[in-house]
XYZ file of C-alpha atoms in Angstrom:
723
model
C 13.219 5.382 17.647
C 15.255 8.284 15.753
C 18.274 7.254 18.226
C 18.339 3.587 16.959
C 20.638 4.202 13.981
C 22.329 0.956 13.818
C 22.102 -2.776 14.307
C 23.879 -2.738 17.642
C 21.319 -0.338 18.947
C 18.308 -2.544 17.677
C 19.736 -5.630 18.996
C 19.776 -4.291 22.320
C 16.267 -3.065 22.362
C 15.010 -6.331 20.685
C 16.971 -8.338 23.202
C 15.397 -6.873 26.075
C 11.848 -7.149 24.396
C 12.416 -10.907 23.559
C 13.789 -11.704 27.103
C 10.507 -10.066 28.386
C 8.250 -12.195 26.215
C 9.863 -15.251 26.734
C 9.375 -14.561 30.723
C 5.986 -13.963 30.261
C 4.673 -16.685 27.699
C 6.635 -19.532 29.065
C 3.607 -21.676 28.561
C 3.597 -21.561 24.881
C 5.743 -21.672 21.831
C 3.336 -20.176 19.435
C 2.939 -16.419 19.401
C 5.625 -16.208 21.884
C 7.429 -13.487 20.491
C 4.338 -11.645 18.991
C 4.733 -8.467 21.155
C 8.608 -8.210 20.523
C 8.096 -7.648 16.935
C 7.710 -3.938 16.355
C 5.278 -1.863 15.188
C 4.594 -1.068 11.386
C 6.620 2.410 11.635
C 9.593 0.798 13.542
C 9.675 -2.318 11.407
C 10.079 -0.049 8.380
C 13.197 1.578 9.972
C 14.518 -1.626 11.025
C 14.495 -3.017 7.375
C 16.284 0.326 6.327
C 19.240 -0.389 8.846
C 19.266 -3.887 7.724
C 19.346 -3.026 4.000
C 22.422 -0.472 4.724
C 24.219 -2.599 7.015
C 23.831 -6.221 5.402
C 26.984 -6.247 3.436
C 28.945 -6.149 6.296
C 26.349 -7.650 8.965
C 25.538 -10.736 6.704
C 29.313 -11.971 7.332
C 28.742 -12.379 11.037
C 24.805 -12.403 11.903
C 25.454 -14.022 15.100
C 26.899 -10.712 16.441
C 23.412 -9.443 16.495
C 21.155 -12.381 17.266
C 18.162 -10.468 18.615
C 18.199 -8.480 15.302
C 18.090 -12.072 13.138
C 15.353 -13.357 15.205
C 13.217 -10.165 14.811
C 13.933 -9.970 11.100
C 12.548 -13.688 10.682
C 9.517 -13.140 12.990
C 8.853 -9.783 11.319
C 8.741 -11.117 7.965
C 6.613 -13.928 9.015
C 4.082 -11.350 10.722
C 4.136 -8.522 8.202
C 5.211 -9.806 4.784
C 4.510 -13.609 4.984
C 2.465 -15.300 2.205
C 2.416 -19.159 1.661
C 5.736 -19.936 -0.194
C 7.018 -16.281 -0.386
C 9.223 -16.062 2.841
C 12.247 -15.971 1.022
C 11.450 -13.750 -2.099
C 10.489 -11.097 0.983
C 13.827 -11.730 2.752
C 15.609 -10.778 -0.290
C 13.764 -7.632 -0.968
C 14.048 -6.420 2.699
C 17.830 -7.076 2.968
C 18.088 -5.495 -0.468
C 19.849 -8.334 -2.424
C 19.133 -10.321 -5.528
C 17.791 -13.922 -4.774
C 20.522 -16.413 -4.605
C 20.603 -18.945 -7.921
C 19.612 -22.608 -7.575
C 23.368 -23.300 -7.226
C 23.756 -21.063 -4.309
C 20.885 -22.654 -2.187
C 23.713 -23.520 0.429
C 23.879 -19.762 1.326
C 20.134 -19.813 2.549
C 21.207 -22.742 4.618
C 24.032 -20.781 6.225
C 21.506 -17.961 6.975
C 19.430 -20.362 8.731
C 22.183 -22.008 10.766
C 23.034 -18.627 11.815
C 19.363 -18.184 12.907
C 19.437 -21.615 14.593
C 22.531 -20.367 16.637
C 21.058 -17.044 17.402
C 17.953 -18.774 18.846
C 20.147 -21.129 21.077
C 21.848 -18.086 22.450
C 18.556 -16.463 23.227
C 17.139 -19.640 24.816
C 14.215 -19.706 21.972
C 13.295 -23.204 20.950
C 12.636 -24.183 17.272
C 10.206 -26.522 15.883
C 10.993 -29.814 13.997
C 9.324 -31.203 11.040
C 10.258 -34.400 9.174
C 13.444 -34.954 11.612
C 15.014 -31.535 10.786
C 14.867 -27.799 11.994
C 11.790 -25.684 10.308
C 13.208 -22.450 10.527
C 10.480 -20.428 8.668
C 7.775 -22.426 10.319
C 9.385 -21.629 13.697
C 9.707 -17.743 12.601
C 5.927 -17.785 11.677
C 4.832 -19.851 14.554
C 6.804 -17.388 17.072
C 4.908 -14.388 15.485
C 1.574 -15.673 15.850
C -0.861 -15.208 13.107
C 0.185 -13.465 10.047
C -1.488 -10.624 8.745
C -2.116 -12.037 5.382
C -4.285 -14.776 6.673
C -5.846 -12.829 9.478
C -9.153 -12.717 7.529
C -9.423 -16.326 7.342
C -8.705 -16.609 11.032
C -11.898 -14.304 11.863
C -13.893 -16.557 9.972
C -13.045 -19.174 12.142
C -13.949 -16.757 14.895
C -17.191 -16.164 12.933
C -18.052 -19.741 13.201
C -17.250 -20.086 16.900
C -19.876 -17.378 17.635
C -22.571 -19.640 16.585
C -21.470 -23.072 18.001
C -21.302 -23.066 21.788
C -19.641 -26.510 21.666
C -16.556 -25.340 19.642
C -14.292 -25.280 22.913
C -14.982 -29.085 23.412
C -14.985 -30.482 20.057
C -12.732 -33.588 19.542
C -9.176 -33.538 18.092
C -10.623 -34.761 14.932
C -13.702 -32.475 14.829
C -11.223 -29.272 15.613
C -9.069 -30.381 12.412
C -11.922 -30.807 10.371
C -13.228 -27.558 11.321
C -9.775 -25.870 10.738
C -9.391 -27.414 7.222
C -12.733 -26.098 6.217
C -12.553 -22.570 7.561
C -9.041 -21.694 6.555
C -8.998 -21.604 2.647
C -5.768 -22.672 1.178
C -3.556 -21.304 4.021
C -1.386 -24.237 4.988
C 0.459 -22.349 7.747
C -2.699 -21.147 9.477
C -4.342 -24.368 9.338
C -1.142 -26.073 10.949
C -1.090 -23.262 13.363
C -4.344 -23.598 14.839
C -4.036 -27.477 14.627
C -0.816 -27.727 16.464
C -1.729 -24.827 18.764
C -5.139 -25.345 19.724
C -5.024 -23.829 23.357
C -3.333 -20.813 21.966
C -5.931 -20.513 19.162
C -8.685 -20.826 21.558
C -7.020 -17.810 23.504
C -7.215 -15.643 20.235
C -10.506 -16.701 19.418
C -11.983 -15.939 23.157
C -10.078 -12.567 22.989
C -11.822 -11.638 19.834
C -15.385 -12.769 20.853
C -14.680 -11.048 24.111
C -13.781 -7.685 22.247
C -16.662 -7.986 19.758
C -19.069 -8.122 23.064
C -17.256 -5.353 24.770
C -17.434 -3.056 21.783
C -21.441 -3.945 21.255
C -22.057 -2.849 25.021
C -20.114 -0.003 24.603
C -21.263 1.817 21.488
C -19.179 5.253 21.521
C -15.942 3.129 22.547
C -12.754 3.739 20.066
C -10.032 1.083 19.697
C -7.401 2.264 22.256
C -5.036 -0.009 24.006
C -7.118 -0.347 27.083
C -9.937 -1.676 24.821
C -7.889 -4.032 22.836
C -7.018 -5.911 26.025
C -4.103 -8.607 26.998
C -1.640 -8.406 24.159
C -2.588 -10.995 22.013
C -4.343 -8.844 19.446
C -1.953 -6.313 17.428
C -3.114 -2.884 16.154
C -2.124 -3.861 12.794
C -4.960 -6.372 12.705
C -7.212 -3.423 12.956
C -5.407 -1.019 10.728
C -4.381 -3.538 7.663
C -7.296 -5.697 7.743
C -10.807 -4.406 6.931
C -12.258 -7.377 7.970
C -11.550 -7.021 11.613
C -13.589 -4.098 12.135
C -16.569 -5.592 10.391
C -16.195 -8.779 12.762
C -15.966 -6.556 15.773
C -18.932 -4.052 14.811
C -20.953 -5.483 11.935
C -23.539 -2.662 11.759
C -21.015 0.074 12.051
C -17.483 -0.762 11.465
C -16.561 2.742 10.344
C -16.834 3.587 13.931
C -13.817 1.682 14.923
C -11.363 3.642 12.454
C -12.064 6.984 13.987
C -8.681 7.147 15.298
C -7.156 5.489 12.521
C -4.217 7.472 10.122
C -4.835 6.248 6.685
C -4.218 7.155 3.163
C -7.236 7.610 0.912
C -8.413 8.403 -2.497
C -11.300 10.555 -3.605
C -12.211 10.220 -7.518
C -14.895 12.597 -7.668
C -12.754 15.426 -6.029
C -9.384 13.712 -7.819
C -7.287 13.812 -5.034
C -5.239 11.498 -2.742
C -5.273 12.616 0.924
C -4.234 11.576 4.401
C -7.224 11.110 6.739
C -6.277 12.180 10.242
C -8.194 11.692 13.674
C -9.705 14.469 16.118
C -7.052 15.493 18.728
C -7.884 15.524 22.372
C -8.253 19.086 23.617
C -5.699 18.464 26.035
C -3.051 18.007 23.190
C -3.629 21.253 21.452
C -2.451 23.433 19.969
C -0.761 20.567 18.013
C -0.166 20.218 13.900
C 0.182 17.428 11.642
C 3.648 17.227 9.650
C 4.158 15.514 6.158
C 7.388 16.237 4.649
C 7.063 20.013 3.751
C 3.268 19.816 4.402
C 2.003 21.116 7.606
C -1.532 21.312 8.858
C -3.037 22.418 12.207
C -4.445 19.929 14.305
C -7.918 20.332 16.011
C -10.519 18.334 17.832
C -12.159 17.238 14.647
C -11.405 14.524 12.050
C -9.477 16.205 9.172
C -7.772 15.495 5.955
C -4.688 16.706 4.378
C -4.424 16.691 0.436
C -0.967 14.764 -0.732
C -1.245 13.968 -4.193
C 2.211 13.971 -5.547
C 3.517 13.277 -2.030
C 1.480 10.081 -1.983
C 3.532 8.752 -4.911
C 6.411 7.437 -2.958
C 7.130 4.388 -1.181
C 6.979 5.784 2.121
C 5.056 8.614 3.937
C 6.342 10.059 7.188
C 3.589 11.247 9.213
C 4.469 13.383 12.339
C 2.119 14.724 15.066
C 3.570 17.594 17.051
C 2.162 19.211 20.073
C 3.096 22.251 22.000
C 2.841 20.179 25.477
C 5.827 18.018 23.811
C 4.229 15.198 22.754
C 5.094 13.702 19.685
C 4.285 10.669 17.676
C 5.334 9.346 14.395
C 3.773 6.886 11.767
C 5.131 5.526 8.752
C 2.499 4.718 5.972
C 3.009 2.867 2.839
C 2.735 5.183 -0.173
C 2.114 4.323 -3.857
C 5.349 3.205 -4.829
C 4.206 1.848 -8.194
C 0.623 1.060 -7.591
C -2.027 1.243 -4.844
C -5.564 -0.221 -4.414
C -8.040 1.970 -2.791
C -11.382 0.488 -0.895
C -14.115 2.547 -2.323
C -16.687 1.071 -0.124
C -14.336 1.899 3.061
C -14.455 5.908 1.953
C -11.457 5.304 -0.590
C -8.886 3.874 2.098
C -6.103 2.590 0.646
C -5.706 -1.358 1.605
C -2.443 -3.323 2.474
C -0.809 -3.991 -0.757
C 0.663 -7.118 0.783
C -2.890 -8.595 0.772
C -3.614 -11.446 -1.686
C -7.098 -11.610 -0.828
C -9.868 -8.896 -0.268
C -13.408 -8.796 0.415
C -15.599 -8.285 -2.734
C -16.273 -4.412 -2.828
C -15.578 -1.819 -5.189
C -11.842 -1.010 -5.482
C -9.858 1.714 -7.370
C -6.226 0.566 -8.615
C -4.040 3.513 -8.915
C -0.446 3.528 -10.521
C 2.160 5.601 -11.337
C 2.749 4.349 -14.981
C 0.465 1.997 -16.946
C 0.441 -1.624 -15.405
C 1.287 -4.477 -17.927
C -0.715 -7.307 -18.437
C -4.244 -6.286 -16.338
C -6.492 -9.090 -16.422
C -9.764 -8.817 -14.573
C -12.307 -11.558 -13.640
C -15.640 -11.181 -12.119
C -15.613 -7.238 -12.713
C -17.383 -4.941 -14.923
C -15.426 -3.818 -17.886
C -17.909 -1.846 -19.663
C -16.950 1.803 -19.736
C -13.949 1.064 -17.228
C -11.170 0.521 -19.319
C -7.780 -0.548 -17.870
C -5.014 1.729 -17.253
C -7.503 4.660 -17.936
C -5.030 8.112 -17.729
C -6.338 10.015 -14.997
C -5.252 13.383 -13.795
C -5.538 14.726 -10.042
C -6.738 18.185 -9.545
C -3.224 19.648 -9.188
C -2.100 18.296 -12.363
C -0.368 15.172 -11.059
C -0.842 12.381 -13.817
C -1.612 8.611 -12.806
C -3.655 5.796 -14.368
C -6.851 4.155 -12.769
C -8.610 0.794 -13.230
C -11.691 0.747 -11.489
C -12.689 -2.674 -9.947
C -16.380 -2.777 -9.842
C -17.538 -6.374 -9.288
C -20.523 -7.928 -10.809
C -19.778 -11.429 -9.359
C -19.317 -12.682 -5.954
C -15.801 -14.259 -6.582
C -13.355 -12.110 -8.570
C -9.686 -11.844 -9.545
C -7.176 -9.145 -10.940
C -3.652 -9.963 -12.221
C -0.937 -7.740 -13.307
C 2.633 -7.447 -13.538
C 4.746 -5.168 -11.175
C 8.022 -4.434 -13.057
C 9.658 -7.081 -15.470
C 9.724 -10.170 -12.899
C 7.137 -9.808 -10.371
C 3.368 -11.035 -10.929
C 0.577 -9.716 -8.758
C -2.636 -11.762 -8.166
C -5.500 -10.517 -5.925
C -8.473 -12.589 -5.048
C -11.883 -10.945 -4.024
C -14.538 -13.024 -2.240
C -17.776 -12.079 -0.291
C -18.038 -11.431 3.453
C -18.384 -14.836 4.868
C -20.802 -13.993 7.643
C -24.440 -14.725 8.623
C -26.725 -11.421 7.889
C -30.473 -10.957 8.530
C -32.359 -8.988 5.659
C -35.798 -7.145 5.955
C -37.698 -6.611 3.026
C -40.970 -4.698 3.380
C -42.178 -5.814 0.009
C -44.148 -8.977 0.108
C -42.585 -11.720 -1.828
C -45.627 -13.359 -2.874
C -48.543 -12.235 -5.236
C -48.488 -8.970 -6.974
C -47.874 -6.543 -3.730
C -44.276 -5.814 -4.321
C -44.731 -1.993 -4.314
C -47.551 -1.744 -1.491
C -45.736 -0.166 1.311
C -44.147 3.093 2.056
C -41.439 4.126 4.831
C -41.314 6.957 7.061
C -38.080 6.761 9.070
C -37.410 3.545 10.542
C -41.225 2.601 10.272
C -42.751 0.652 7.138
C -46.281 1.169 6.646
C -47.941 -1.564 4.983
C -50.916 -3.925 4.788
C -48.731 -7.034 4.544
C -46.390 -8.840 6.573
C -42.590 -8.540 5.190
C -40.215 -11.094 3.745
C -37.270 -11.755 5.992
C -34.047 -13.439 4.750
C -31.012 -14.960 5.821
C -27.800 -15.203 3.834
C -25.294 -17.960 5.423
C -21.739 -18.944 4.452
C -21.841 -22.626 2.665
C -21.839 -25.570 5.008
C -21.630 -23.093 8.169
C -23.587 -25.295 10.182
C -22.417 -28.542 8.804
C -24.764 -31.559 8.710
C -27.089 -32.718 5.845
C -30.120 -30.657 6.860
C -28.878 -26.906 7.353
C -32.812 -25.587 6.914
C -33.106 -27.552 10.246
C -30.348 -26.172 11.920
C -31.623 -22.553 10.631
C -34.968 -23.437 12.215
C -33.487 -23.944 15.680
C -31.308 -21.196 15.805
C -33.508 -18.318 14.036
C -36.927 -17.662 15.578
C -39.269 -15.010 14.119
C -41.338 -13.046 16.637
C -44.157 -10.395 16.582
C -44.651 -8.510 19.664
C -42.317 -11.263 21.264
C -44.692 -13.880 20.212
C -43.470 -16.773 18.303
C -44.816 -16.896 14.967
C -46.348 -19.573 12.492
C -43.862 -20.514 9.507
C -40.728 -22.072 8.570
C -37.465 -21.076 6.699
C -37.199 -22.328 3.158
C -33.974 -22.442 1.172
C -33.602 -20.558 -1.973
C -30.971 -20.130 -4.517
C -29.198 -17.423 -6.256
C -27.365 -18.275 -9.259
C -23.811 -17.985 -9.209
C -23.674 -17.371 -5.272
C -21.572 -19.332 -3.162
C -23.715 -18.374 0.018
C -26.674 -20.040 1.345
C -29.943 -18.157 1.428
C -33.204 -18.811 3.447
C -36.616 -16.784 3.259
C -39.158 -17.054 6.004
C -42.271 -18.088 4.764
C -45.514 -17.591 6.589
C -47.940 -20.250 7.490
C -50.754 -17.671 6.985
C -49.491 -14.507 5.855
C -52.625 -12.510 7.268
C -52.462 -14.373 10.708
C -48.921 -15.198 11.687
C -49.350 -16.021 15.294
C -51.624 -18.814 16.483
C -51.486 -20.130 20.099
C -53.663 -22.563 21.725
C -55.690 -21.634 24.367
C -56.806 -25.072 25.486
C -55.284 -28.649 24.909
C -56.728 -32.043 24.678
C -60.292 -30.928 23.409
C -61.525 -32.369 20.066
C -63.593 -29.958 17.671
C -65.763 -30.942 14.572
C -66.180 -27.534 13.199
C -64.006 -24.439 12.262
C -65.969 -22.102 14.359
C -65.273 -24.142 17.693
C -61.833 -24.872 16.027
C -61.264 -21.045 15.969
C -62.395 -20.709 19.763
C -59.575 -22.850 20.990
C -56.834 -20.614 19.621
C -55.710 -16.913 20.260
C -55.475 -15.551 16.646
C -54.891 -12.080 16.713
C -55.816 -9.812 13.946
C -52.548 -7.263 13.990
C -53.296 -3.927 13.058
C -51.214 -0.656 13.933
C -47.685 -0.631 15.405
C -45.904 -3.998 15.341
C -42.535 -4.956 16.116
C -41.022 -7.975 14.144
C -38.019 -9.553 15.340
C -35.441 -12.281 14.202
C -33.883 -13.877 17.332
C -30.869 -15.834 17.481
C -28.186 -16.913 19.870
C -25.830 -14.021 18.414
C -28.316 -11.288 17.456
C -31.999 -9.792 17.926
C -32.693 -7.723 15.173
C -35.846 -5.506 15.411
C -38.047 -4.005 12.720
C -41.029 -1.638 13.259
C -44.186 -1.899 10.926
C -47.365 -0.032 11.045
C -49.819 -2.816 9.771
C -52.657 -1.205 7.765
C -55.964 -2.696 6.562
C -55.578 -4.367 3.257
C -57.265 -2.424 0.219
C -57.930 -4.714 -2.352
C -59.337 -2.320 -4.698
C -55.805 -0.158 -4.427
C -53.728 -3.236 -4.461
C -55.327 -4.529 -7.903
C -54.288 -1.027 -9.239
C -50.567 -1.816 -8.526
C -50.275 -5.482 -9.747
C -48.421 -4.755 -12.886
C -45.684 -3.431 -10.926
C -42.175 -3.892 -10.609
C -41.513 -4.661 -14.459
C -38.597 -2.576 -15.337
C -39.253 -0.167 -12.172
C -37.766 -3.003 -9.796
C -34.654 -1.066 -9.041
C -36.601 1.923 -7.628
C -39.115 -0.176 -5.687
C -36.167 -1.968 -4.101
C -33.970 1.179 -3.254
C -37.598 2.791 -1.827
C -37.435 -0.014 1.079
C -34.208 1.873 2.772
C -32.206 4.622 3.317
C -29.552 3.154 1.465
C -28.619 -0.346 -0.050
C -25.432 -1.589 -1.726
C -25.187 -3.649 -5.080
C -25.022 -6.946 -2.865
C -28.148 -6.081 -0.913
C -29.908 -4.746 -4.129
C -29.250 -8.330 -5.948
C -30.440 -10.264 -2.678
C -33.561 -8.097 -2.513
C -34.215 -8.795 -6.213
C -33.662 -12.557 -5.692
C -35.783 -12.704 -2.410
C -38.960 -11.239 -4.143
C -38.435 -11.360 -7.753
C -36.007 -14.020 -8.771
C -36.852 -13.856 -12.321
C -36.112 -10.089 -12.814
C -32.991 -8.825 -14.098
C -31.090 -5.881 -12.899
C -28.410 -4.314 -14.816
C -25.886 -2.060 -12.842
C -26.000 0.199 -15.571
C -29.826 1.200 -14.825
C -28.754 2.512 -11.581
C -26.016 4.821 -13.537
C -28.399 5.842 -16.035
C -30.990 7.127 -12.936
C -27.783 8.681 -11.423
C -27.148 10.610 -14.633
C -30.588 12.345 -14.024
C -29.851 13.099 -10.383
C -32.536 10.791 -9.634
C -30.216 8.336 -7.584
C -27.170 9.214 -5.844
C -24.019 6.960 -4.999
C -21.750 7.188 -1.787
C -19.314 4.836 -1.660
C -20.925 1.389 -2.001
C -24.438 2.791 -1.244
C -27.202 3.783 -3.534
C -30.022 5.935 -2.408
C -32.982 7.856 -4.003
C -31.662 11.397 -4.289
C -35.179 13.165 -5.283
C -38.501 12.031 -6.465
C -40.191 13.871 -9.592
C -43.452 13.885 -11.292
C -45.032 15.697 -14.530
C -48.825 16.294 -14.538
C -49.980 17.340 -17.995
C -53.657 17.459 -19.788
C -54.142 14.410 -21.824
C -54.971 15.720 -25.640
C -58.230 14.175 -26.955
C -59.622 12.808 -23.726
C -61.595 15.069 -21.767
C -61.307 15.820 -18.170
C -58.115 13.770 -17.506
C -54.487 14.411 -16.678
C -51.576 12.111 -17.281
C -49.028 11.586 -14.207
C -45.566 10.462 -14.831
C -43.581 9.714 -11.718
C -40.037 8.524 -10.940
C -38.558 8.228 -7.441
C -39.556 6.574 -4.206
C -42.592 4.355 -4.949
C -43.639 4.511 -1.267
C -44.692 8.434 -1.775
C -46.801 7.349 -4.628
C -48.239 4.349 -2.605
C -49.128 7.024 0.301
C -51.027 9.180 -2.290
C -53.495 6.111 -3.421
C -54.109 5.351 0.240
C -54.713 8.854 1.223
C -57.940 8.876 -0.804
C -61.236 7.991 0.801
C -62.772 4.685 0.084
C -65.541 6.443 -2.028
C -62.865 7.671 -4.520
C -60.858 4.304 -4.780
C -63.210 3.656 -8.090
C -61.719 7.015 -9.708
C -58.002 5.848 -9.186
C -56.184 4.880 -12.039
C -54.073 1.687 -12.648
C -50.330 2.104 -12.235
C -48.286 1.269 -15.308
C -44.557 0.993 -15.764
C -43.184 2.515 -18.846
C -40.397 0.490 -19.942
C -36.775 1.514 -20.288
C -35.843 3.020 -23.671
C -32.615 4.471 -25.005
C -33.843 7.971 -24.020
C -34.746 7.570 -20.680
C -34.992 4.660 -17.781
C -38.137 3.316 -16.687
C -40.772 5.366 -14.621
C -44.457 5.147 -13.739
C -47.270 6.460 -15.916
C -51.125 6.928 -14.885
C -54.017 8.631 -16.070
C -56.243 10.751 -13.530
C -59.477 12.432 -13.284
C -58.943 16.019 -14.037
C -60.641 16.853 -10.684
C -58.138 15.104 -8.371
C -55.330 17.213 -9.737
C -55.207 19.869 -7.066
C -55.221 16.770 -4.629
C -52.398 15.095 -6.162
C -50.194 18.149 -6.517
C -50.663 18.875 -2.785
C -50.012 15.488 -1.591
C -46.854 15.494 -3.896
C -45.505 18.679 -3.002
C -46.076 17.939 0.921
C -43.837 14.693 0.484
C -40.920 16.987 -1.385
C -41.727 15.584 -4.742
C -40.601 17.814 -7.545
C -43.116 18.644 -10.165
C -41.515 19.354 -13.163
C -42.086 19.983 -17.218
C -39.913 16.752 -17.737
C -38.950 13.719 -15.503
C -35.363 14.063 -17.171
C -34.589 17.551 -16.550
C -31.919 17.951 -13.641
């Protein structure tokens, strides 16, 4: 829109788009001008024009009526947060807030807004027998970006409640009040505009299901659909991708241009998407920086270029195609989501998901106060130098609580407060470890198959009061069915607590862990002994490959296990685990786990054990664990085999890494050799080293041990703590 350089030019464009919206959406007041609001780049350009022409335009606002309407509505959509409309208005137009004795000036602007609305035939809302100017602008703009995350929680609720469309008015009001947090405007919008709210919710649910049916789809305009849903909801609210593709949200961001921070490489860079071959050759241009575009996603290092209020990104193709984006840079500070590959989040957000973040600033921030974050080895305003020497200040936000907050001052007069809360969605978790008895480590994983003599632990995490009513467990039992090879199992969901968590947790308890399926062959027959009783039921002895699923109205998750016969002789040798080795055993269950999943697994199988995040970092120091974004994984397994001094014909085996490999070693021996196998002991964590496993083996088994460990990529070294 480089040719739109003045208020009159913008007004002509906006008037056409407002009239188009009014003609298309005559059925509803709320959200009626949503599509007339320009995209983020054009909005910023428009605000630049407003600032430059405000001294003159403010004297006769009615001469550009469409511009004033879009200024109000754009502020409602892009910048609005409860109670901050006018502070954002003054910032955008570039003037100081009016003092209390000049509030009549605001009234004058509102009156001009009313005149402009009347000229364009736009109805306004009333509140307490007077015009509601700010409320009208926000309603006309639809759902502000700042409250979109809370709206998605309403969508999440609707997924699980088929009756949601037919709720009574009172029940709908009660639902909205419970699910919208403290956002009064969102509550009012959803209650006063229920029919439009239903359209928004249906559109998001339809889009989610369409994406699940098209695993390779990307978020293009055809996929997004009828125009109710703006691209900014995807680009500026990380919860959107998680709602639409909960198992793989990253795939929806493949076409996204975004600023990102890589702490390890000490760089701030621009993430750019792959370009279709029909548009090549082409290039990306950011100020003086130019980079050739190609058919693969790329990155462009910015560093000092990122430390400015706005970053203009241009795509230029030899075929004549041209696209321009305007991104928010680090004017004074920026917050980067390390669990989303370091992507910079919208600095206007006052509420974010509980994840790991990096707060980066050009100069030290005043009054930083962190609650619910780890501060050990994480100082505030830590001097940080980018690889090219650009100096800035880093404050790590690594949560150790579900709900956290950070507060600081921006300049002399503006306070920034950001709250963090966990993802409020239903999740099902599979733990191959057996939650009962001393069998926590008796499994090994080969790809997506778990080899174990036990049936696993299944857990659900549910937002608080999600199903309502007094008996949540009853609702869970109705909605979540556990099956083995598509046969219903015998058991029940039982609630358990995690200290400090606001979520509700449920664990599946097998009625008979060795015989989970018991189906009656005959009915109406009385028996008086166990042998006859057993003949009335089909009680299969499960061995070999088995599929276990948790079926619900919204998902059907399936896991594969290879059920082996129990070997009591071996299991007894493992009953001292987990001890301090618990983190490694939990991480052996999966290719990767984030901290939230590790804590959930801990509470599901060993609620009395304590895990310090610092323990994971200690393993990482020795390259035994690796952290990628939010996820931890076992990087390698190591063993030390040495002759025992003073004990004839024995060797000591020290082991650290994937516990499943060691379990496989034990199971690899023949039944006749089980009596020779040693008990596994946990060597507790010390100042010199984290916990590891220790055994004393017969010398004659040394070659078998070495051969098995080497075949399973275990590094045999002189010390576990040599990198």
